[in-house]
XYZ file of C-alpha atoms in Angstrom:
379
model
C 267.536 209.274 56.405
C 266.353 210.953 59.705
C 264.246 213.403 60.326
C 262.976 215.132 63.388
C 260.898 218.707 63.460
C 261.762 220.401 66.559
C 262.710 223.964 65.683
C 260.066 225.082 68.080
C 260.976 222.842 71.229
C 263.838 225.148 72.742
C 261.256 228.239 72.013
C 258.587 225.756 74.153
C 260.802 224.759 76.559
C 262.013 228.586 77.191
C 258.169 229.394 77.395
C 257.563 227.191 80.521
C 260.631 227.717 82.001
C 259.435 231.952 82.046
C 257.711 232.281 85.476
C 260.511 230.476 86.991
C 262.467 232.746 85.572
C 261.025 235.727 87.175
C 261.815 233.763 90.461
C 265.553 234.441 89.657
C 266.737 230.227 89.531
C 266.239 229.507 85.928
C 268.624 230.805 83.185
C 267.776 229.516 79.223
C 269.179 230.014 76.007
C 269.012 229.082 72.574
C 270.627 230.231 68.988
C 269.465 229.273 65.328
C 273.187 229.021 63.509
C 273.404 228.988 59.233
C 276.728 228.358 57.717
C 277.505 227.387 54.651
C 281.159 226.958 52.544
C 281.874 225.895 49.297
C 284.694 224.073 48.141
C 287.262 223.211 44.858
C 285.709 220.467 42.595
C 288.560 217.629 44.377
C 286.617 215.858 46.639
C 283.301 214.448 46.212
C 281.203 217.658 47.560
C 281.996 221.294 46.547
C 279.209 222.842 49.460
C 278.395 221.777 53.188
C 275.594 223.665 54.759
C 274.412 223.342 58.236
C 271.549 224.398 60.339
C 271.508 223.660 64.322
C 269.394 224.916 66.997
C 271.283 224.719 70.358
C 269.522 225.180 73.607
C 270.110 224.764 77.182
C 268.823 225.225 80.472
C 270.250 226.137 84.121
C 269.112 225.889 87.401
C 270.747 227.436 90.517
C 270.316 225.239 93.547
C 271.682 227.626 96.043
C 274.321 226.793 97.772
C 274.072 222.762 96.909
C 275.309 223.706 92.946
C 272.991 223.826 89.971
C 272.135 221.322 87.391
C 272.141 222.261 83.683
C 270.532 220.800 80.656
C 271.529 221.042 76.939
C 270.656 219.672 73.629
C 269.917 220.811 70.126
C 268.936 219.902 66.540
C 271.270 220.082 63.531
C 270.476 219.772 59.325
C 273.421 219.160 56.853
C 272.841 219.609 53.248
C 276.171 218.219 50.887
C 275.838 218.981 47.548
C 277.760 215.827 45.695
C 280.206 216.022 42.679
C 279.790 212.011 42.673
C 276.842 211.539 40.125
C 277.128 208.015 41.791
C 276.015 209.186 45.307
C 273.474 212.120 44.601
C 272.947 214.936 46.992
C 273.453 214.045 50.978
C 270.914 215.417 53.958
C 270.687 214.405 57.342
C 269.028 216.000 60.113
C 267.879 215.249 63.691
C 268.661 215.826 67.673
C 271.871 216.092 68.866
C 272.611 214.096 71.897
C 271.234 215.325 75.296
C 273.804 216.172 77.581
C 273.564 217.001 81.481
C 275.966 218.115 84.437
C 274.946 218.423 88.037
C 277.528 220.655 90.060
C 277.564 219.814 93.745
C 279.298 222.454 96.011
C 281.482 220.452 98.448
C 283.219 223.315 99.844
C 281.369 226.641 98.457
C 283.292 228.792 95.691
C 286.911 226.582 96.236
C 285.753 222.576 95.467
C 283.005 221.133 93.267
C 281.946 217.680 92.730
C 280.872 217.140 88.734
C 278.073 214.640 87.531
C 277.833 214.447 84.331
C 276.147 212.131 81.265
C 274.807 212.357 77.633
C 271.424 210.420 76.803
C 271.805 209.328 72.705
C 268.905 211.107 71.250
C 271.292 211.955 68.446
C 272.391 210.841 64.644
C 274.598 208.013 65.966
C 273.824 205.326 63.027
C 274.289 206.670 59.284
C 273.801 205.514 55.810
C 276.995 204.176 54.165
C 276.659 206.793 51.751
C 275.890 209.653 54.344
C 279.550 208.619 55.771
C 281.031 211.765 53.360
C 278.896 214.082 55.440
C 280.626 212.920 58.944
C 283.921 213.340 57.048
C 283.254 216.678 55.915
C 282.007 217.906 59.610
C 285.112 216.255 61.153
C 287.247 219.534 59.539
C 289.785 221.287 62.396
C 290.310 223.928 59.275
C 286.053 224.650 58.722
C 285.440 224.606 62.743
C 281.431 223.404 62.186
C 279.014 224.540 64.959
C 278.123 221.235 65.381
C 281.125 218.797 64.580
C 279.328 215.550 65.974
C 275.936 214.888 65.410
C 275.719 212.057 67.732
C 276.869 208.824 69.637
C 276.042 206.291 72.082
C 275.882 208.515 75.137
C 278.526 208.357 78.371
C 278.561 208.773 81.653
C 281.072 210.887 83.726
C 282.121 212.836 86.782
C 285.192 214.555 88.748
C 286.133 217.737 90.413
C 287.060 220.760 90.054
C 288.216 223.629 92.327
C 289.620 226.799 92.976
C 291.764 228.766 95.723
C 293.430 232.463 95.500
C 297.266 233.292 95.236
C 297.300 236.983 96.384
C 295.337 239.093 93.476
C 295.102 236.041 91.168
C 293.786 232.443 91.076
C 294.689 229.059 90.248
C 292.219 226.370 89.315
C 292.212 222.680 88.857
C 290.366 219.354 87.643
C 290.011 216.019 87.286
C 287.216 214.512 85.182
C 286.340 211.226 83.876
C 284.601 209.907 80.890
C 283.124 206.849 80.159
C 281.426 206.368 76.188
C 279.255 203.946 75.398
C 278.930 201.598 72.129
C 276.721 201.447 69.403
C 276.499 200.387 65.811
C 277.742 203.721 63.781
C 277.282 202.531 60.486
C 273.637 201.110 59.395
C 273.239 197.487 58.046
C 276.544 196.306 59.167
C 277.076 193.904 61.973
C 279.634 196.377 64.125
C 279.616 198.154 67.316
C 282.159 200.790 68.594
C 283.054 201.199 71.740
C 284.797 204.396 72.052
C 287.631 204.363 74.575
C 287.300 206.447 77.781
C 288.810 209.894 78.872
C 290.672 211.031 81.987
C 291.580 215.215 82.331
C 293.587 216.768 84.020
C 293.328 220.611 84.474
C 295.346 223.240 85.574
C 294.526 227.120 85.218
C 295.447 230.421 86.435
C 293.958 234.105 85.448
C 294.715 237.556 87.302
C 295.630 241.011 86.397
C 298.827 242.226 85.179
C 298.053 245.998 85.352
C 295.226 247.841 86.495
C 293.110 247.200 83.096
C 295.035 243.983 81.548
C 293.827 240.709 83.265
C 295.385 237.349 81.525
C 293.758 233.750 81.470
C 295.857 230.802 81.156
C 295.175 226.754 81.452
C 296.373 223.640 80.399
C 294.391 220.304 79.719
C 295.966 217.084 79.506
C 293.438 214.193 77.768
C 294.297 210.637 77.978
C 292.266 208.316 76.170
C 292.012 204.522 76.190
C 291.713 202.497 73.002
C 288.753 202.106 70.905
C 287.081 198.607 71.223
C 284.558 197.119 68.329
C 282.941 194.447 67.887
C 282.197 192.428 65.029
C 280.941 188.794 63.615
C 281.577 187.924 67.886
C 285.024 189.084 68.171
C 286.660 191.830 69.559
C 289.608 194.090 68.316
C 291.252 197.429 69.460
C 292.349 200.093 67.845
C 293.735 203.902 68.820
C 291.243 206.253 69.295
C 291.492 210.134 69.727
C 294.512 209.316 71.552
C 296.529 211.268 74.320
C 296.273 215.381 73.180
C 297.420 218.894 75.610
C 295.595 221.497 75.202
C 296.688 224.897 76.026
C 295.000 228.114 76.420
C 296.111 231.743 76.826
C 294.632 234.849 76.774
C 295.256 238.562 77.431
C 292.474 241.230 78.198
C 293.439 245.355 77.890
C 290.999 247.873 78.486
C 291.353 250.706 76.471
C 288.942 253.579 77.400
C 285.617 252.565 77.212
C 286.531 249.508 75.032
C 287.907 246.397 75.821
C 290.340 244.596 73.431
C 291.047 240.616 73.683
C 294.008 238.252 72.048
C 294.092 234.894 72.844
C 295.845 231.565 71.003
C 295.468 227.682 71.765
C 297.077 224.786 70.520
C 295.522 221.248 70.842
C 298.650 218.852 69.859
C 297.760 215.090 69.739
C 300.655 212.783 70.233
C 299.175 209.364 69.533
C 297.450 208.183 66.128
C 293.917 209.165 65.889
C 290.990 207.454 63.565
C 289.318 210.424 61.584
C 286.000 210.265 59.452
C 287.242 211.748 55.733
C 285.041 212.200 52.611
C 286.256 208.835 51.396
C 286.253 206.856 54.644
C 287.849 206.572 57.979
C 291.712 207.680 57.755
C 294.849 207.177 60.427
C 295.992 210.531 61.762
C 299.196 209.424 63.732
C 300.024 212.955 65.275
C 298.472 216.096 64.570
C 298.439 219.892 66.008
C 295.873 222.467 65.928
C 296.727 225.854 66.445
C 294.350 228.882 66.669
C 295.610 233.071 66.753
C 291.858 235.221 67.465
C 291.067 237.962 68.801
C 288.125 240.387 69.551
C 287.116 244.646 70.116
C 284.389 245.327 72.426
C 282.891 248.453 71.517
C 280.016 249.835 73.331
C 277.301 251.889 72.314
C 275.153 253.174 74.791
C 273.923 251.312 77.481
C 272.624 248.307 76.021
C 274.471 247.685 73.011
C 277.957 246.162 72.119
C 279.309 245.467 68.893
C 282.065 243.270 68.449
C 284.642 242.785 65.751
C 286.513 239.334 65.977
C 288.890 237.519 63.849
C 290.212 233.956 64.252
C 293.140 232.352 62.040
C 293.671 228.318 62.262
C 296.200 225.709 61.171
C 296.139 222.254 61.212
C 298.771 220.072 60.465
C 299.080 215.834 60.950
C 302.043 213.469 60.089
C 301.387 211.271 57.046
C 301.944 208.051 58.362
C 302.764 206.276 61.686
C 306.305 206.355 60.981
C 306.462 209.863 60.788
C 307.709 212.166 63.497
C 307.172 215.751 60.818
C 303.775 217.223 60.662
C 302.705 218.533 57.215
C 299.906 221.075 56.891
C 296.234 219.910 56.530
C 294.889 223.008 56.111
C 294.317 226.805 57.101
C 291.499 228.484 57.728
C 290.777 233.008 58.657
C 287.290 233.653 60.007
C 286.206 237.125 60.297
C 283.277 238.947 61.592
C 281.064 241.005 63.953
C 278.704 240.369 66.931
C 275.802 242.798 67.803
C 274.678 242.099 71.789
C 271.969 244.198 72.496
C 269.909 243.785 75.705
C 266.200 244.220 75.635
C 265.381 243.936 79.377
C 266.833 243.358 82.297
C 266.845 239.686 81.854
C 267.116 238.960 77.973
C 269.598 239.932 75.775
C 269.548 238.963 71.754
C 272.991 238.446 69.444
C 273.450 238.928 66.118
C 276.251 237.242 64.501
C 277.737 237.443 61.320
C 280.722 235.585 60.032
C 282.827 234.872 56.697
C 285.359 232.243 56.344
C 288.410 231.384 53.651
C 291.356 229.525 53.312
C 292.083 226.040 52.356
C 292.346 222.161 53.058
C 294.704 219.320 51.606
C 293.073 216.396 50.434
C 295.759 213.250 48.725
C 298.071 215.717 48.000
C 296.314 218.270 46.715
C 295.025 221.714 47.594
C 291.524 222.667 47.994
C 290.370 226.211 48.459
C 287.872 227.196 50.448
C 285.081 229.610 51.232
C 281.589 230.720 53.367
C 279.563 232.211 56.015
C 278.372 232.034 58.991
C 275.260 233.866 60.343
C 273.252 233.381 63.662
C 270.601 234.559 66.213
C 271.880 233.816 70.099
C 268.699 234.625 72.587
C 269.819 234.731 76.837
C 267.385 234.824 79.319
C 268.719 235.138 82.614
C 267.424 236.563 85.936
C-alpha cells in the first residue's frame, strides 16, 4: 500500500508562485474532486470512491512559448463483496507531466516538448488489481482514470492559419512510454507501445452568435512489449482509435447555450484492466451527447447547468465485427464560477451520475456523485 500526504503541496506551490503572479507570467490552478458510485452486488465491489487533487502551473515566455507544469494526488477507497480480498485503498502522486511550447512562427506554428516523470502508482498489489479495473470504466468517466506509469517522452507540432472568418488547425505529436514492472512481486515489465497523432481541426461562426468547433484525431499505436523470465513477447495495446469532436455554440440573449458529441472508435483489440483481471477488447466505440447553459448573474457570477449521456460498446471476441453494449452512463449537474478578484476565480461543482455497466453477461446498475472545488489564479 502507498501512501503520500500532499494535500497541501499545490496550496504551497500556488503560495510561492503569488508575487510572480502579480508580475502577470505565472498562471496556477488546482481543484479538490470527491466522487463516489455504488454499484449492484455482481462484481466483487458494490462502491468506488475517489479523491484527487490536480494542480498545475504556467508560465508565459513571451514570444518564445510558455512551459507548463502539472501533477496531482489521487485516493481510491473499494469497498469489497469478496470476504476473500477485504476492503481496497490506494493513494499517492499521480505522474508529473510537462510541455514546453516553442513559438516557431508566432500564433500560426508551434514546436511541442513534452514528458511525464513517474512519481505515480505505477506498481500495485495483486489484490489492488480490482481497483485499476474499476477506474478503467468509459461508462463511470473517473477524474483520474490512471494513477500512474513509467513516464514518456514526446514532442511534435502544431499550427494554425485562417480561411476567411474561420480557422483550420493541425498536429502531429509523438509519444514514446517507458517500461516498468506494473504488478508487485512478479518478475514482468511492460513496455507500452508508442503513439503517433495526427490532428486536424476547424472552428468559426455560422451566424452572428453561433460559432461551431470541429476536429478529428487519428491515434496509432505500436504493440505492447513485456518482458519476462528474459524473454520478450508482444501483444496489442490500445491499438489504432479516431476520435472526433463537434460542437455548436448559440448565444441566446445574455446566455450562452452549448451542444457538443464525440465518438472515440477503436478499431484494433485493446488489453483492458477489469475487476477480475486484464480482458481483450477487440473493437470498441465510445460515444458521448452533452451539453451546457451559461447563465450569468451579475458581473462575477455564472452558473452553469450541464448534462452528459455516454455509451460504450466493444465486440466480444476477436472474431467479431458487431459491437454489443458495455454500458451507459447520464451525468447531470451544475457549476457555480464566481470571480473574487481580478485574477482568481473559485468553482463549485456538483454532479450526479446513473446508468449501468455489463459485466459476463449480466447487467449492473449504477449510481453517484460528483462534487468539487476548482481555484484559477491568473494575471
Amino acid at each position: 500500500m502507498r501512501c503520500a500526504r500532499v494535500l497541501g503541496l499545490p496550496a504551497l506551490l500556488l503560495l510561492l508562485a503569488g508575487p510572480v503572479l502579480g508580475q502577470g507570467r505565472w498562471t496556477g490552478r488546482t481543484a479538490v474532486l470527491y466522487e463516489s458510485y455504488n454499484f449492484d452486488t455482481l462484481l466483487v465491489f458494490d462502491r468506488v470512491s475517489e479523491m484527487t487533487v490536480p494542480f498545475g502551473l504556467s508560465y508565459n515566455l513571451g514570444r518564445l512559448g510558455n512551459i507548463a507544469l502539472s501533477s496531482g494526488y489521487a485516493r481510491v477507497d473499494l469497498r469489497s463483496t469478496d470476504t476473500t480480498l477485504g476492503d481496497q485503498q490506494l493513494s499517492g502522486l499521480l505522474d508529473t507531466e510537462a510541455r514546453l511550447s516553442v513559438n516557431l512562427v508566432p500564433g500560426k506554428l508551434v514546436m511541442l516538448v513534452t514528458g511525464a516523470v513517474p512519481t505515480g502508482i505505477k506498481t500495485v498489489q495483486q489484490k489492488e488489481l480490482a481497483i485499476l479495473g474499476a477506474l478503467s470504466s468509459d461508462v463511470v468517466g473517473f477524474a483520474a482514470s490512471n494513477l500512474g506509469s513509467g513516464g514518456n517522452v514526446g514532442g511534435g507540432l502544431v499550427g494554425a492559419f485562417p480561411l476567411g472568418r474561420w480557422a483550420a488547425g493541425f498536429g502531429a505529436t509523438f509519444r514514446q512510454p517507458m517500461g516498468y514492472a506494473p504488478v508487485l512481486g512478479e518478475d514482468e515489465q511492460l513496455k507500452p507501445g508508442s503513439e503517433i497523432r495526427l490532428r486536424a481541426g476547424l472552428e468559426g461562426p455560422l451566424a452572428r452568435r453561433t460559432y461551431v468547433r470541429t476536429a478529428a484525431i487519428l491515434a496509432r499505436t505500436s504493440k505492447d512489449r513485456i518482458a519476462f523470465a528474459g524473454a520478450d513477447s508482444t501483444r496489442n495495446g490500445v491499438g489504432n482509435r479516431l476520435i472526433t469532436y463537434l460542437s455548436v455554440n448559440q448565444g441566446i440573449r445574455s446566455f450562452s447555450l452549448t451542444a457538443y458529441v464525440f465518438d472515440v472508435l477503436r478499431g484494433d483489440p485493446q488489453m483492458e484492466p477489469t475487476a477480475v483481471g486484464a480482458a481483450v477488447l477487440p473493437r470498441g466505440n465510445v460515444l458521448a451527447l452533452g451539453g451546457r447553459l451559461d447563465v450569468p448573474l451579475g458581473g462575477a457570477t455564472t452558473v452553469t447547468p450541464n448534462a452528459e449521456w455516454r455509451a460504450s460498446d466493444a465486440a466480444p471476441n476477436d472474431t467479431t465485427t458487431a459491437l454489443e453494449r458495455l454500458g451507459t452512463s447520464l451525468r447531470y449537474g451544475v457549476d457555480v464560477r464566481h470571480r473574487l478578484t481580478r485574477s482568481m476565480a473559485v468553482v463549485f461543482q456538483g454532479a450526479g451520475t446513473s446508468g449501468y455497466i455489463v459485466q459476463a453477461g449480466d447487467r449492473v446498475n449504477l449510481s453517484g456523485y460528483r462534487v468539487g472545488l476548482h481555484l484559477e489564479l491568473t494575471p
